[in-house]
mmCIF file of C-alpha atoms and ligand atoms in Angstrom:
data_model
loop_
_atom_site.group_PDB
_atom_site.id
_atom_site.type_symbol
_atom_site.label_atom_id
_atom_site.label_comp_id
_atom_site.label_asym_id
_atom_site.label_seq_id
_atom_site.Cartn_x
_atom_site.Cartn_y
_atom_site.Cartn_z
ATOM 1 C CA UNK A 23 34.827 -322.510 34.168
ATOM 2 C CA UNK A 24 36.763 -318.848 33.846
ATOM 3 C CA UNK A 25 39.187 -317.811 30.964
ATOM 4 C CA UNK A 26 42.144 -315.966 31.783
ATOM 5 C CA UNK A 27 44.183 -313.126 30.896
ATOM 6 C CA UNK A 28 47.560 -312.786 31.451
ATOM 7 C CA UNK A 29 49.014 -309.410 32.401
ATOM 8 C CA UNK A 30 52.123 -307.478 31.198
ATOM 9 C CA UNK A 31 54.815 -309.211 33.712
ATOM 10 C CA UNK A 32 53.302 -312.665 32.884
ATOM 11 C CA UNK A 33 51.290 -313.051 35.541
ATOM 12 C CA UNK A 34 47.541 -314.586 34.623
ATOM 13 C CA UNK A 35 44.091 -313.675 36.695
ATOM 14 C CA UNK A 36 40.461 -314.755 35.706
ATOM 15 C CA UNK A 37 38.729 -312.453 33.564
ATOM 16 C CA UNK A 38 35.930 -312.672 35.863
ATOM 17 C CA UNK A 39 36.648 -311.838 39.470
ATOM 18 C CA UNK A 40 34.237 -311.619 42.221
ATOM 19 C CA UNK A 41 33.099 -307.784 43.575
ATOM 20 C CA UNK A 42 32.565 -306.800 47.213
ATOM 21 C CA UNK A 43 32.094 -303.476 46.753
ATOM 22 C CA UNK A 44 29.133 -302.474 49.609
ATOM 23 C CA UNK A 45 29.326 -305.973 50.995
ATOM 24 C CA UNK A 46 28.295 -305.141 54.548
ATOM 25 C CA UNK A 47 31.202 -307.133 56.523
ATOM 26 C CA UNK A 48 28.684 -309.488 57.628
ATOM 27 C CA UNK A 49 27.602 -310.790 54.453
ATOM 28 C CA UNK A 50 31.189 -310.478 52.901
ATOM 29 C CA UNK A 51 32.731 -314.267 54.925
ATOM 30 C CA UNK A 52 29.397 -316.319 53.128
ATOM 31 C CA UNK A 53 29.131 -313.941 50.034
ATOM 32 C CA UNK A 54 33.011 -315.083 49.547
ATOM 33 C CA UNK A 55 32.522 -318.161 50.579
ATOM 34 C CA UNK A 56 29.600 -319.261 47.754
ATOM 35 C CA UNK A 57 31.762 -317.396 44.896
ATOM 36 C CA UNK A 58 34.546 -319.630 45.446
ATOM 37 C CA UNK A 59 32.477 -322.256 45.550
ATOM 38 C CA UNK A 60 30.363 -321.324 42.282
ATOM 39 C CA UNK A 61 33.980 -321.751 40.634
ATOM 40 C CA UNK A 62 35.516 -317.938 41.078
ATOM 41 C CA UNK A 63 38.613 -317.693 41.860
ATOM 42 C CA UNK A 64 39.531 -314.184 41.827
ATOM 43 C CA UNK A 65 38.397 -311.624 44.828
ATOM 44 C CA UNK A 66 38.537 -308.140 44.498
ATOM 45 C CA UNK A 67 38.256 -306.184 47.424
ATOM 46 C CA UNK A 68 39.752 -302.784 48.947
ATOM 47 C CA UNK A 69 41.003 -301.846 52.039
ATOM 48 C CA UNK A 70 38.675 -298.840 52.038
ATOM 49 C CA UNK A 71 35.789 -301.071 51.609
ATOM 50 C CA UNK A 72 36.796 -302.152 55.456
ATOM 51 C CA UNK A 73 35.961 -306.378 55.006
ATOM 52 C CA UNK A 74 39.411 -307.230 53.541
ATOM 53 C CA UNK A 75 38.847 -309.817 56.799
ATOM 54 C CA UNK A 76 35.540 -310.874 56.358
ATOM 55 C CA UNK A 77 37.464 -311.766 52.507
ATOM 56 C CA UNK A 78 40.305 -313.627 54.140
ATOM 57 C CA UNK A 79 37.084 -315.674 56.154
ATOM 58 C CA UNK A 80 35.392 -316.371 53.616
ATOM 59 C CA UNK A 81 38.397 -318.163 51.748
ATOM 60 C CA UNK A 82 39.494 -319.876 54.159
ATOM 61 C CA UNK A 83 35.648 -321.035 55.103
ATOM 62 C CA UNK A 84 35.603 -322.276 51.380
ATOM 63 C CA UNK A 85 38.103 -324.924 52.186
ATOM 64 C CA UNK A 86 40.006 -324.329 48.930
ATOM 65 C CA UNK A 87 43.049 -323.906 48.671
ATOM 66 C CA UNK A 88 44.083 -320.030 48.971
ATOM 67 C CA UNK A 89 46.957 -320.569 46.887
ATOM 68 C CA UNK A 90 44.948 -321.095 44.168
ATOM 69 C CA UNK A 91 42.363 -317.842 44.816
ATOM 70 C CA UNK A 92 44.054 -314.334 43.354
ATOM 71 C CA UNK A 93 43.147 -311.536 45.943
ATOM 72 C CA UNK A 94 43.460 -308.050 44.630
ATOM 73 C CA UNK A 95 43.245 -305.298 46.964
ATOM 74 C CA UNK A 96 43.470 -301.106 47.103
ATOM 75 C CA UNK A 97 45.114 -298.833 48.923
ATOM 76 C CA UNK A 98 43.267 -296.512 50.641
ATOM 77 C CA UNK A 99 44.194 -292.409 49.588
ATOM 78 C CA UNK A 100 44.964 -291.549 53.235
ATOM 79 C CA UNK A 101 47.844 -294.075 53.193
ATOM 80 C CA UNK A 102 49.768 -292.644 50.262
ATOM 81 C CA UNK A 103 53.314 -292.135 50.678
ATOM 82 C CA UNK A 104 56.243 -294.516 50.619
ATOM 83 C CA UNK A 105 56.268 -295.628 53.877
ATOM 84 C CA UNK A 106 52.494 -294.929 54.783
ATOM 85 C CA UNK A 107 51.917 -297.326 51.771
ATOM 86 C CA UNK A 108 54.093 -300.176 52.607
ATOM 87 C CA UNK A 109 52.228 -299.484 55.305
ATOM 88 C CA UNK A 110 49.005 -300.001 54.047
ATOM 89 C CA UNK A 111 50.381 -303.624 52.365
ATOM 90 C CA UNK A 112 50.993 -305.168 56.179
ATOM 91 C CA UNK A 113 47.633 -303.780 57.398
ATOM 92 C CA UNK A 114 45.451 -305.023 54.251
ATOM 93 C CA UNK A 115 47.945 -308.409 54.451
ATOM 94 C CA UNK A 116 47.383 -309.442 58.161
ATOM 95 C CA UNK A 117 43.286 -309.147 57.868
ATOM 96 C CA UNK A 118 43.712 -310.876 54.612
ATOM 97 C CA UNK A 119 45.550 -313.239 56.479
ATOM 98 C CA UNK A 120 48.129 -313.454 54.025
ATOM 99 C CA UNK A 121 51.534 -313.141 54.001
ATOM 100 C CA UNK A 122 51.623 -312.243 49.828
ATOM 101 C CA UNK A 123 48.968 -310.545 47.909
ATOM 102 C CA UNK A 124 48.512 -311.092 44.037
ATOM 103 C CA UNK A 125 47.558 -307.834 42.947
ATOM 104 C CA UNK A 126 47.557 -304.557 44.671
ATOM 105 C CA UNK A 127 46.668 -301.507 43.110
ATOM 106 C CA UNK A 128 46.279 -297.217 44.386
ATOM 107 C CA UNK A 129 42.113 -297.124 44.901
ATOM 108 C CA UNK A 130 42.453 -293.100 43.052
ATOM 109 C CA UNK A 131 45.214 -291.054 41.560
ATOM 110 C CA UNK A 132 45.269 -288.167 44.223
ATOM 111 C CA UNK A 133 45.668 -285.621 41.555
ATOM 112 C CA UNK A 134 46.234 -282.731 44.119
ATOM 113 C CA UNK A 135 48.512 -284.762 46.105
ATOM 114 C CA UNK A 136 49.686 -286.184 43.438
ATOM 115 C CA UNK A 137 53.878 -286.302 44.804
ATOM 116 C CA UNK A 138 52.134 -288.565 47.406
ATOM 117 C CA UNK A 139 50.069 -290.975 44.691
ATOM 118 C CA UNK A 140 54.536 -291.393 43.264
ATOM 119 C CA UNK A 141 55.212 -291.920 46.175
ATOM 120 C CA UNK A 142 52.933 -294.327 47.371
ATOM 121 C CA UNK A 143 53.244 -296.259 43.580
ATOM 122 C CA UNK A 144 56.983 -296.509 44.116
ATOM 123 C CA UNK A 145 56.163 -298.293 47.282
ATOM 124 C CA UNK A 146 54.080 -301.073 45.405
ATOM 125 C CA UNK A 147 57.159 -300.922 42.679
ATOM 126 C CA UNK A 148 59.582 -301.765 46.055
ATOM 127 C CA UNK A 149 56.843 -304.489 46.884
ATOM 128 C CA UNK A 150 56.200 -305.829 43.589
ATOM 129 C CA UNK A 151 60.441 -306.271 43.596
ATOM 130 C CA UNK A 152 60.887 -307.528 46.903
ATOM 131 C CA UNK A 153 57.935 -310.534 46.134
ATOM 132 C CA UNK A 154 55.666 -309.456 48.248
ATOM 133 C CA UNK A 155 53.305 -309.310 45.905
ATOM 134 C CA UNK A 156 52.124 -310.417 42.496
ATOM 135 C CA UNK A 157 51.279 -307.351 40.289
ATOM 136 C CA UNK A 158 50.977 -304.087 40.599
ATOM 137 C CA UNK A 159 48.340 -301.340 39.285
ATOM 138 C CA UNK A 160 45.991 -298.390 39.556
ATOM 139 C CA UNK A 161 42.546 -297.233 39.626
ATOM 140 C CA UNK A 162 40.335 -294.629 38.370
ATOM 141 C CA UNK A 163 43.484 -293.020 36.795
ATOM 142 C CA UNK A 164 42.071 -291.057 33.697
ATOM 143 C CA UNK A 165 45.091 -291.066 30.490
ATOM 144 C CA UNK A 166 46.377 -287.713 32.196
ATOM 145 C CA UNK A 167 47.054 -289.598 35.468
ATOM 146 C CA UNK A 168 48.454 -292.388 33.663
ATOM 147 C CA UNK A 169 51.138 -289.990 31.428
ATOM 148 C CA UNK A 170 51.999 -287.728 34.777
ATOM 149 C CA UNK A 171 52.517 -291.727 36.441
ATOM 150 C CA UNK A 172 54.580 -292.859 33.994
ATOM 151 C CA UNK A 173 57.046 -290.304 33.368
ATOM 152 C CA UNK A 174 58.037 -290.418 37.347
ATOM 153 C CA UNK A 175 57.929 -294.492 38.022
ATOM 154 C CA UNK A 176 59.141 -297.398 36.187
ATOM 155 C CA UNK A 177 56.741 -300.351 36.414
ATOM 156 C CA UNK A 178 54.086 -299.668 33.442
ATOM 157 C CA UNK A 179 50.620 -300.559 36.091
ATOM 158 C CA UNK A 180 49.414 -304.291 35.477
ATOM 159 C CA UNK A 181 45.771 -303.004 35.680
ATOM 160 C CA UNK A 182 43.462 -299.930 35.512
ATOM 161 C CA UNK A 183 40.618 -300.701 37.237
ATOM 162 C CA UNK A 184 38.142 -297.894 36.541
ATOM 163 C CA UNK A 185 34.154 -297.483 36.404
ATOM 164 C CA UNK A 186 32.998 -298.729 33.020
ATOM 165 C CA UNK A 187 29.206 -300.790 31.464
ATOM 166 C CA UNK A 188 27.526 -299.837 28.645
ATOM 167 C CA UNK A 189 26.276 -296.290 29.566
ATOM 168 C CA UNK A 190 30.060 -295.223 30.563
ATOM 169 C CA UNK A 191 32.275 -296.684 28.146
ATOM 170 C CA UNK A 192 35.382 -294.546 29.324
ATOM 171 C CA UNK A 193 36.598 -295.221 25.692
ATOM 172 C CA UNK A 194 40.149 -292.896 26.177
ATOM 173 C CA UNK A 195 40.425 -294.594 29.131
ATOM 174 C CA UNK A 196 40.941 -298.079 27.378
ATOM 175 C CA UNK A 197 42.850 -296.751 24.426
ATOM 176 C CA UNK A 198 45.599 -295.405 26.648
ATOM 177 C CA UNK A 199 45.330 -298.416 28.335
ATOM 178 C CA UNK A 200 45.832 -300.630 25.590
ATOM 179 C CA UNK A 201 48.321 -298.459 24.162
ATOM 180 C CA UNK A 202 50.108 -298.943 27.895
ATOM 181 C CA UNK A 203 49.670 -302.559 27.828
ATOM 182 C CA UNK A 204 47.296 -302.321 30.835
ATOM 183 C CA UNK A 205 44.176 -304.616 31.085
ATOM 184 C CA UNK A 206 41.239 -302.557 31.544
ATOM 185 C CA UNK A 207 39.120 -303.737 34.666
ATOM 186 C CA UNK A 208 35.612 -302.694 34.551
ATOM 187 C CA UNK A 209 34.131 -301.961 38.417
ATOM 188 C CA UNK A 210 30.132 -301.900 38.011
ATOM 189 C CA UNK A 211 30.424 -303.524 34.945
ATOM 190 C CA UNK A 212 26.504 -303.972 34.701
ATOM 191 C CA UNK A 213 25.927 -300.765 35.910
ATOM 192 C CA UNK A 214 25.174 -301.094 39.937
ATOM 193 C CA UNK A 215 26.563 -297.479 40.106
ATOM 194 C CA UNK A 216 23.218 -296.400 38.209
ATOM 195 C CA UNK A 217 20.977 -298.441 40.530
ATOM 196 C CA UNK A 218 22.336 -298.427 44.031
ATOM 197 C CA UNK A 219 20.395 -296.498 45.970
ATOM 198 C CA UNK A 220 21.659 -292.960 47.506
ATOM 199 C CA UNK A 221 24.157 -292.691 44.577
ATOM 200 C CA UNK A 222 22.265 -289.953 42.656
ATOM 201 C CA UNK A 223 18.885 -289.084 41.261
ATOM 202 C CA UNK A 224 17.181 -289.178 38.046
ATOM 203 C CA UNK A 225 19.083 -292.109 36.895
ATOM 204 C CA UNK A 226 18.338 -294.740 34.262
ATOM 205 C CA UNK A 227 19.309 -298.061 35.229
ATOM 206 C CA UNK A 228 21.552 -299.524 32.922
ATOM 207 C CA UNK A 229 19.735 -303.110 33.807
ATOM 208 C CA UNK A 230 16.705 -302.283 32.043
ATOM 209 C CA UNK A 231 18.236 -300.678 29.257
ATOM 210 C CA UNK A 232 15.641 -301.975 26.235
ATOM 211 C CA UNK A 233 18.296 -302.522 24.384
ATOM 212 C CA UNK A 234 20.759 -304.944 26.304
ATOM 213 C CA UNK A 235 17.065 -306.868 27.420
ATOM 214 C CA UNK A 236 16.456 -307.772 23.157
ATOM 215 C CA UNK A 237 20.155 -309.445 23.373
ATOM 216 C CA UNK A 238 19.615 -311.143 26.617
ATOM 217 C CA UNK A 239 16.476 -311.994 25.259
ATOM 218 C CA UNK A 240 17.820 -313.511 22.082
ATOM 219 C CA UNK A 241 20.307 -315.520 23.897
ATOM 220 C CA UNK A 242 18.505 -317.180 26.788
ATOM 221 C CA UNK A 243 20.451 -315.136 29.024
ATOM 222 C CA UNK A 244 19.746 -312.208 31.804
ATOM 223 C CA UNK A 245 21.164 -308.192 30.777
ATOM 224 C CA UNK A 246 23.937 -309.092 33.706
ATOM 225 C CA UNK A 247 25.286 -311.574 31.572
ATOM 226 C CA UNK A 248 25.011 -309.843 28.341
ATOM 227 C CA UNK A 249 26.874 -306.916 29.808
ATOM 228 C CA UNK A 250 29.519 -309.629 31.716
ATOM 229 C CA UNK A 251 29.886 -311.390 28.078
ATOM 230 C CA UNK A 252 29.943 -307.610 26.114
ATOM 231 C CA UNK A 253 33.257 -307.021 28.566
ATOM 232 C CA UNK A 254 34.634 -310.221 28.102
ATOM 233 C CA UNK A 255 34.890 -310.427 24.215
ATOM 234 C CA UNK A 256 36.093 -306.918 24.322
ATOM 235 C CA UNK A 257 39.128 -308.361 26.449
ATOM 236 C CA UNK A 258 38.040 -306.641 29.809
ATOM 237 C CA UNK A 259 38.861 -308.402 33.319
ATOM 238 C CA UNK A 260 35.463 -307.897 34.994
ATOM 239 C CA UNK A 261 34.454 -308.104 39.070
ATOM 240 C CA UNK A 262 31.142 -308.333 39.110
ATOM 241 C CA UNK A 263 29.273 -307.776 42.956
ATOM 242 C CA UNK A 264 26.697 -309.535 44.594
ATOM 243 C CA UNK A 265 25.412 -311.497 47.821
ATOM 244 C CA UNK A 266 22.762 -313.517 46.667
ATOM 245 C CA UNK A 267 24.168 -317.269 45.313
ATOM 246 C CA UNK A 268 22.046 -317.026 42.356
ATOM 247 C CA UNK A 269 23.035 -314.088 40.960
ATOM 248 C CA UNK A 270 26.488 -314.836 42.512
ATOM 249 C CA UNK A 271 26.523 -318.366 39.682
ATOM 250 C CA UNK A 272 24.797 -316.374 36.861
ATOM 251 C CA UNK A 273 27.350 -314.001 37.020
ATOM 252 C CA UNK A 274 30.068 -316.718 35.925
ATOM 253 C CA UNK A 275 28.449 -318.385 34.028
ATOM 254 C CA UNK A 276 29.482 -316.298 30.622
ATOM 255 C CA UNK A 277 30.406 -318.929 28.224
ATOM 256 C CA UNK A 278 28.280 -320.731 26.444
ATOM 257 C CA UNK A 279 27.270 -317.695 24.148
ATOM 258 C CA UNK A 280 28.447 -315.310 22.415
ATOM 259 C CA UNK A 281 27.870 -311.491 20.878
ATOM 260 C CA UNK A 282 28.160 -310.586 17.368
ATOM 261 C CA UNK A 283 30.113 -307.899 16.090
ATOM 262 C CA UNK A 284 26.908 -306.357 15.740
ATOM 263 C CA UNK A 285 25.372 -306.857 19.113
ATOM 264 C CA UNK A 286 29.115 -305.453 20.209
ATOM 265 C CA UNK A 287 28.323 -302.403 18.560
ATOM 266 C CA UNK A 288 24.928 -301.931 19.879
ATOM 267 C CA UNK A 289 26.002 -301.966 23.035
ATOM 268 C CA UNK A 290 28.828 -299.512 22.864
ATOM 269 C CA UNK A 291 26.692 -297.077 21.126
ATOM 270 C CA UNK A 292 24.699 -297.000 24.613
ATOM 271 C CA UNK A 293 27.696 -295.062 25.912
ATOM 272 C CA UNK A 294 26.082 -291.747 27.565
ATOM 273 C CA UNK A 295 29.343 -290.736 28.681
ATOM 274 C CA UNK A 296 28.125 -289.584 32.153
ATOM 275 C CA UNK A 297 30.044 -291.261 34.985
ATOM 276 C CA UNK A 298 28.058 -292.524 38.042
ATOM 277 C CA UNK A 299 31.364 -292.514 40.061
ATOM 278 C CA UNK A 300 33.098 -289.874 41.438
ATOM 279 C CA UNK A 301 35.188 -287.700 39.898
ATOM 280 C CA UNK A 302 38.881 -289.043 39.979
ATOM 281 C CA UNK A 303 39.626 -285.251 39.750
ATOM 282 C CA UNK A 304 37.806 -284.643 42.439
ATOM 283 C CA UNK A 305 38.983 -287.252 45.046
ATOM 284 C CA UNK A 306 41.042 -286.375 48.053
ATOM 285 C CA UNK A 307 41.311 -287.818 51.669
ATOM 286 C CA UNK A 308 38.251 -285.251 52.917
ATOM 287 C CA UNK A 309 36.320 -286.627 50.184
ATOM 288 C CA UNK A 310 35.248 -289.916 51.929
ATOM 289 C CA UNK A 311 37.029 -289.236 55.424
ATOM 290 C CA UNK A 312 37.950 -292.755 55.686
ATOM 291 C CA UNK A 313 40.762 -293.633 57.574
ATOM 292 C CA UNK A 314 41.769 -297.339 57.424
ATOM 293 C CA UNK A 315 42.433 -299.329 60.490
ATOM 294 C CA UNK A 316 45.504 -300.935 61.654
ATOM 295 C CA UNK A 317 45.145 -304.476 62.037
ATOM 296 C CA UNK A 318 45.026 -305.100 65.428
ATOM 297 C CA UNK A 319 45.181 -308.928 65.842
ATOM 298 C CA UNK A 320 47.363 -310.491 63.308
ATOM 299 C CA UNK A 321 45.884 -313.701 61.955
ATOM 300 C CA UNK A 322 47.585 -316.615 60.791
ATOM 301 C CA UNK A 323 49.517 -316.961 57.806
ATOM 302 C CA UNK A 324 47.270 -319.367 55.076
ATOM 303 C CA UNK A 325 48.828 -317.964 51.681
ATOM 304 C CA UNK A 326 52.086 -317.424 49.937
ATOM 305 C CA UNK A 327 55.896 -317.984 51.758
HETATM 306 P P1 A2P B 4 22.534 -308.263 44.465
HETATM 307 O O1 A2P B 4 24.002 -308.129 45.343
HETATM 308 O O2 A2P B 4 21.535 -308.237 45.763
HETATM 309 O O3 A2P B 4 22.967 -309.383 43.989
HETATM 310 P P2 A2P B 4 28.211 -303.857 40.201
HETATM 311 O O4 A2P B 4 29.166 -305.101 40.138
HETATM 312 O O5 A2P B 4 28.375 -303.315 38.347
HETATM 313 O O6 A2P B 4 28.199 -302.457 40.402
HETATM 314 O O7 A2P B 4 26.491 -304.505 40.085
HETATM 315 C C1 A2P B 4 26.523 -305.002 41.716
HETATM 316 C C2 A2P B 4 24.943 -304.877 41.830
HETATM 317 O O8 A2P B 4 24.500 -305.432 40.683
HETATM 318 C C3 A2P B 4 24.546 -305.343 43.150
HETATM 319 O O9 A2P B 4 22.922 -304.131 43.349
HETATM 320 C C4 A2P B 4 24.133 -306.455 43.018
HETATM 321 O O10 A2P B 4 22.603 -306.957 43.851
HETATM 322 C C5 A2P B 4 22.993 -306.192 41.512
HETATM 323 N N1 A2P B 4 23.173 -307.986 41.208
HETATM 324 C C6 A2P B 4 24.139 -308.500 40.889
HETATM 325 N N2 A2P B 4 24.455 -309.084 39.758
HETATM 326 C C7 A2P B 4 23.299 -309.094 39.322
HETATM 327 C C8 A2P B 4 22.628 -309.816 38.165
HETATM 328 N N3 A2P B 4 22.698 -311.051 37.748
HETATM 329 N N4 A2P B 4 21.404 -309.832 37.973
HETATM 330 C C9 A2P B 4 20.677 -308.197 38.361
HETATM 331 N N5 A2P B 4 21.348 -307.683 39.500
HETATM 332 C C10 A2P B 4 22.922 -308.457 39.749
#
């Protein structure tokens, strides 16, 4: 079971999607297949994750009609620019094995090259107008990036996907999104970024937080489920990542309990105001030196017109 969230252009997506950030290509197809069989109908990937092809494979392997699955992917910054982003759509669609992408978003603002970011967004607007994508949006946009984008573009993003978990609640971003009618979508919704190996020292894992553990014990749920329920009750879309079948199932089993207002507030108060991921103002094409390969071998079309 899953609730639906209606985007600002009327398109609906399940509130709980499945994330594949840092899922190795070899594991991704199996994880996606498991997730779809467990009831997920929304997969979030990115050209920059290098596993779009395996996401497509997992969908096909599940036997579930691809038309029932919301596929979301992201254009990487090295593909920004109008023509470059149109081509990025082709690369992603081919790797995923679809002719239409449900949700296509810009992976990051590129503040040092904002004109190219705007051109990339203009390409998303064109793809939306042409019916090649169902909804468009952004990721890691702070309020000042959203304001700058809005000044130069027509279509309000449907989604802004940002780092958001109990230790980094991004209230200013949430407010800016809400004012514009943008759905805030949480990446690292259970705080994976606070415990991923190799992503910074001296971090405290939100998964070990005592307040969350206490709330979880009171409901007979896990800390991950409490965090995900907190997002859902506050209207956010979530895309928890796991490659473990038990945890994949657990992360969508969220609809038989409800947090009280006091519990939601207690979780809100855990915010430390410190991000775990990169500062969006500092990302440019050299940050990870990632180039998105061409999709040399087209796969057969399985979705869309
Ligand atoms: P694994 O893939 O081994 O399950 P986030 O989506 O917030 O970035 O979190 C992802 C991280 O959280 C991954 O390391 C994932 O590991 C782990 N994880 C996913 N679901 C759960 C869960 N229900 N309980 C504990 N850890 C989880």
